[in-house]
């Protein structure tokens, strides 16, 4: 990486991959055009159909459909059904086959299929699968899809099956995902790293992890169909972040008006309401959703710091109120059989009010302890407007061939006043006013060309994303003799600008044969980033080119995933590699002091550079008779130029304001390298027809090799454990008990201490599944707490923060139109704890 005032290398850098990608794309279109030439010697066969529940007639999404050769039962093709139960197998040769379909909780279906020259295409129509029901003391319980499923390269969380997210947000769903942790502030981390790329329906969300945009802790679980967590994503995805979290929102495809309406209340002044409606008429599908959130949380804090002969302590208590309105309007138009157009507008208004009272004490050697009473008020107002348009073009004669394009803009406006008041001292009150205007623009085009006989595919695409931000941070001193009581301090006020542009191109090649699946890809991203504080201070201007190869290889053996044969034990062995990067955000680079209280502020570092990592995984999946699933994953992440958060004593500010005791500054630096190597285990098992268990745990060694004199090289062993138990004691009652534990984790200067909790959730379906009543108690034992330690040559500190995590929630959901409550599905969800601007 180099620093440069110009972007002269941008065309050459991007051209490194753009030229071959253009050539490859041109070649793909040529091959496709050639494929449309003279008729082939033998027509390509096709088998299609729709899987439905035999009892209810409802579609069976994500069911497995496999085609085997009749003479030797060898694998020919396979697919999963869409959300409407539809499946299609293309590019088949003529001959006799055996079609097998299966879904969790249903009896397998087998049918003989014959394709001839006279009838190469066979439409099977609707195929109905009978549910596997077990009678238990007069209770009939039907099997269902697992909450967390492991697929090659990703984990899929079926939100509708997760009772632990009752009344919660997307972050509450992620608390139950292997490899993922969510702290009390709503910040999500993957295997110890919070550097993640977050997508909504495959598109940029507009907000960083814990940033001022649309955050995961503000997306209700009621709007989410599933969440995909990709630890080693392919070259098709942005190289930014340790991994990718893709939130897939619900989409109704049934004709007429359908949807849900729900209200939710929690102990301690917490209220939510949600309305989701969808109307499909012919080729048009119009959707409308509105979410209202108004929640108040109490908290306690205790921070202690020691540096040399000075020791300080801050004991506080207060409350935080989070309120938001979110509206989403969407329109999807089918432009014939091969094309579709989608438009969406999503305005969101977020407000946070935080009030804290603090007792500040300072102790110096041979001096009595001095105390001060302090009050801090934070009033945040954030407005987010997201506009997205997407277009899809398919080819009916060439299934799988697809061209997609998407473009959008996310506009963020934030107003953040902070007021600090001290009971005594020369500076007994001051105010900081921060304003942020941030815009994100993106455009992307992707092209997919399937290989003959469904043996794989080739993908290529381009993307450009630009972030623009400008803002101000004004400091006001108290002056009772002037109107308003405060006067702006020009010496301690500033304005800044920031711009980052990232053009990218990628190409991937995927090949399947005899149980093997291989994929290789290359992505190139050119980064141009610059920013400055008004007046030229803290200016930085960087540009650099990155190449990010990815590769994966998997092999399935031991039979197919068909539990009808009790002797079969399907297994899959997989390996993946990806090179990733972490670009520092503008708040980490700009020298803008953000005061949290009179003794602590954050300051960006203009010299901060991007970090790069190599990520490897080796995984094994085993399916046992009876529905048991065991997944084992070995992983390693090796990071160079690692970005670390550091706390130091600001000696200048400490000497200028002795009454404040120690004034701490938190900043970021590139500190050597980090290594994370570990093992993850996941076990899912239906114990009985009414009891299902899922357990997962991880153990990894974190090592930090630093080149900083105030942060020594260290290593630690970290572990996590989580146990979910689902019960169905009656035909309409679902119960879930969830326990989680995370051991202490390593930081640049210390560690975060262990934490854990226990949740319980119930849901009663009413009136033939037209309504549902939900109850959840989060952190039943009130054990979730945030504790951290810093041990450096110049500073020793302990941090304790206890938010209001034990909350009881009661919600009611009404289903509109064809929508109905289903076993294990939860549509309303309470937030599991307070969170706020800046994480």
GROMACS .gro file of N, CA and C in nm, residues 21 127 248 252 270 290 404 560 694 704 714 741 747 749 779 785 803:
model
   51
   21UNK      N    1  -1.140  -1.003  -1.752
   21UNK     CA    2  -1.282  -1.024  -1.725
   21UNK      C    3  -1.366  -0.983  -1.844
  127UNK      N    4  -4.648  -3.245  -0.656
  127UNK     CA    5  -4.612  -3.368  -0.585
  127UNK      C    6  -4.633  -3.341  -0.437
  248UNK      N    7  -3.174  -1.190   0.462
  248UNK     CA    8  -3.275  -1.210   0.358
  248UNK      C    9  -3.412  -1.178   0.416
  252UNK      N   10  -4.351  -1.224   0.004
  252UNK     CA   11  -4.474  -1.298  -0.020
  252UNK      C   12  -4.494  -1.315  -0.171
  270UNK      N   13  -4.109  -0.069   2.742
  270UNK     CA   14  -4.059  -0.115   2.613
  270UNK      C   15  -4.179  -0.154   2.528
  290UNK      N   16  -4.415  -0.134   0.814
  290UNK     CA   17  -4.388  -0.025   0.906
  290UNK      C   18  -4.352  -0.085   1.041
  404UNK      N   19  -2.800  -0.973  -1.393
  404UNK     CA   20  -2.864  -0.890  -1.292
  404UNK      C   21  -2.789  -0.759  -1.277
  560UNK      N   22  -2.664  -4.004  -0.038
  560UNK     CA   23  -2.730  -3.875  -0.038
  560UNK      C   24  -2.795  -3.848   0.097
  694UNK      N   25  -2.992  -2.866   1.990
  694UNK     CA   26  -2.880  -2.822   1.907
  694UNK      C   27  -2.774  -2.760   1.998
  704UNK      N   28  -0.139  -1.234   1.947
  704UNK     CA   29  -0.112  -1.098   1.902
  704UNK      C   30   0.037  -1.071   1.911
  714UNK      N   31   0.113  -1.125   2.313
  714UNK     CA   32   0.046  -1.215   2.406
  714UNK      C   33  -0.038  -1.316   2.329
  741UNK      N   34  -2.248  -1.920   2.665
  741UNK     CA   35  -2.134  -1.880   2.747
  741UNK      C   36  -2.017  -1.846   2.655
  747UNK      N   37  -0.758  -0.867   2.395
  747UNK     CA   38  -0.756  -0.737   2.330
  747UNK      C   39  -0.611  -0.690   2.321
  749UNK      N   40  -0.452  -0.452   2.464
  749UNK     CA   41  -0.387  -0.416   2.590
  749UNK      C   42  -0.438  -0.495   2.710
  779UNK      N   43  -3.224  -1.323   2.931
  779UNK     CA   44  -3.128  -1.325   3.042
  779UNK      C   45  -3.199  -1.355   3.173
  785UNK      N   46  -2.320  -0.936   3.154
  785UNK     CA   47  -2.250  -0.817   3.199
  785UNK      C   48  -2.129  -0.796   3.110
  803UNK      N   49  -2.607  -0.352   3.167
  803UNK     CA   50  -2.730  -0.301   3.108
  803UNK      C   51  -2.849  -0.380   3.159
   0.00000   0.00000   0.00000
